Short mmCIF file of C-alpha atoms in Angstrom, two decimals:
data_model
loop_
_atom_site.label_atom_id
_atom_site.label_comp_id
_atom_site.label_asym_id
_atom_site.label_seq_id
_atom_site.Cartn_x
_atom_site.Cartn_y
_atom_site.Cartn_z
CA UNK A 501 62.18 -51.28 -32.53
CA UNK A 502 65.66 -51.81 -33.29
CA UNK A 503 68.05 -53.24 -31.23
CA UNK A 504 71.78 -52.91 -31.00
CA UNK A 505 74.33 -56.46 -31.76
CA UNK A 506 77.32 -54.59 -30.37
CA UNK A 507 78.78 -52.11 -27.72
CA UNK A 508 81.58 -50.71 -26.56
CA UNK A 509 83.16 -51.29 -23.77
CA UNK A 510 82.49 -48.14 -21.97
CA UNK A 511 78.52 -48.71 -22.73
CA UNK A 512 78.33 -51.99 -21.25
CA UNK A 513 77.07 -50.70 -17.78
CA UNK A 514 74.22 -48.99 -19.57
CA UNK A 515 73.17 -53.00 -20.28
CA UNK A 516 74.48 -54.78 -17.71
CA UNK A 517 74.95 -52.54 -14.62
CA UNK A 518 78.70 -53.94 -14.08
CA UNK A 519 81.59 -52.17 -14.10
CA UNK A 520 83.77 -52.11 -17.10
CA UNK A 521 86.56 -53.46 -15.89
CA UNK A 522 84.64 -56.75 -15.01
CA UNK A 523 84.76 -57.39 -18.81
CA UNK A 524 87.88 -55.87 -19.70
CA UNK A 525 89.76 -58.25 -17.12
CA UNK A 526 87.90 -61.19 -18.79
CA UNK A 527 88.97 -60.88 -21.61
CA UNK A 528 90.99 -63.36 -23.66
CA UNK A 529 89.73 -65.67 -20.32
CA UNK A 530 86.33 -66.35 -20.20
CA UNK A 531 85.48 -63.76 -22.97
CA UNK A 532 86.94 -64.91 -26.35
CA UNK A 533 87.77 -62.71 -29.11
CA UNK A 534 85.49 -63.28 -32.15
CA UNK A 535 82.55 -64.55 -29.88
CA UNK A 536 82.19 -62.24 -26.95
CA UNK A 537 83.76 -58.94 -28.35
CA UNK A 538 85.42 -58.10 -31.89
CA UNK A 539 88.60 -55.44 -32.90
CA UNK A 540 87.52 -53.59 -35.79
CA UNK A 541 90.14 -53.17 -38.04
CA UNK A 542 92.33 -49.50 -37.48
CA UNK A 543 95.09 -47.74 -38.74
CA UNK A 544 95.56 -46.19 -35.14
CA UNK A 545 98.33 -47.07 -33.77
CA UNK A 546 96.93 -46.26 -30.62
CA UNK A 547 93.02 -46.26 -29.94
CA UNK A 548 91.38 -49.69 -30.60
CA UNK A 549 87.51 -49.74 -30.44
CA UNK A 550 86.24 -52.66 -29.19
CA UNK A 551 82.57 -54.06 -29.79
CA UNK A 552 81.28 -56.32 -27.60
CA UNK A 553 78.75 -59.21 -29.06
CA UNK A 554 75.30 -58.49 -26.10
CA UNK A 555 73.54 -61.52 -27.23
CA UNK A 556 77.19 -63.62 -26.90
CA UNK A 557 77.55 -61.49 -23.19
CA UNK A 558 73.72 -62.24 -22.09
CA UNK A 559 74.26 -65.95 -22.97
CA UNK A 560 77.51 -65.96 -20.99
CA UNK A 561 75.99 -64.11 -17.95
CA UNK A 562 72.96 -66.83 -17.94
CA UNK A 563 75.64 -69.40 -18.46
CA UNK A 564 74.93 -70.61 -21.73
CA UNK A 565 78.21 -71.55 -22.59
CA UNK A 566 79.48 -72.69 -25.56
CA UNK A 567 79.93 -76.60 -25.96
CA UNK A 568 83.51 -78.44 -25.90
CA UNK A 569 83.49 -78.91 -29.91
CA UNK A 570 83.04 -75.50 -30.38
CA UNK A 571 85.75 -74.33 -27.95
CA UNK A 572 88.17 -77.05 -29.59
CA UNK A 573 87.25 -75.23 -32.49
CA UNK A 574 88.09 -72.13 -31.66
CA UNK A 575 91.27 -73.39 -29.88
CA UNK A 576 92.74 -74.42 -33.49
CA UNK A 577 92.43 -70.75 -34.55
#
């Protein structure tokens, strides 16, 4: 059976049975772009899909967090 990597944002109740905004007001906070969620590139202007990692989200929810060299890693970007 195949499973998905990604979602958008307005599937991730179907997953997680929590609200969208939950994750939308986390992000760029506790969700970090290019771990929890990716931008695919778009010439719109306007709309901006955004996919959201589930195996990085299930990790976060069980509190797997990443470790501090990682994060300082990430902080250089």
């Amino acid at each position: 059976m195949f499973m998905k990597k990604y979602i958008q944002t307005k599937n991730l109740p179907t997953i997680f049975d929590i609200s969208t905004d939950y994750f939308s007001q986390r992000m760029n906070k506790e969700f970090i772009e290019g771990i929890h969620y990716f931008i695919p590139p778009t010439k719109s202007k306007t709309k901006k899909v955004v996919l959201w990692s589930i195996e990085a989200l299930e990790n976060w929810i069980k509190n797997y967090q990443a470790d501090d060299e990682v994060k300082a890693l990430l902080d250089r970007r």
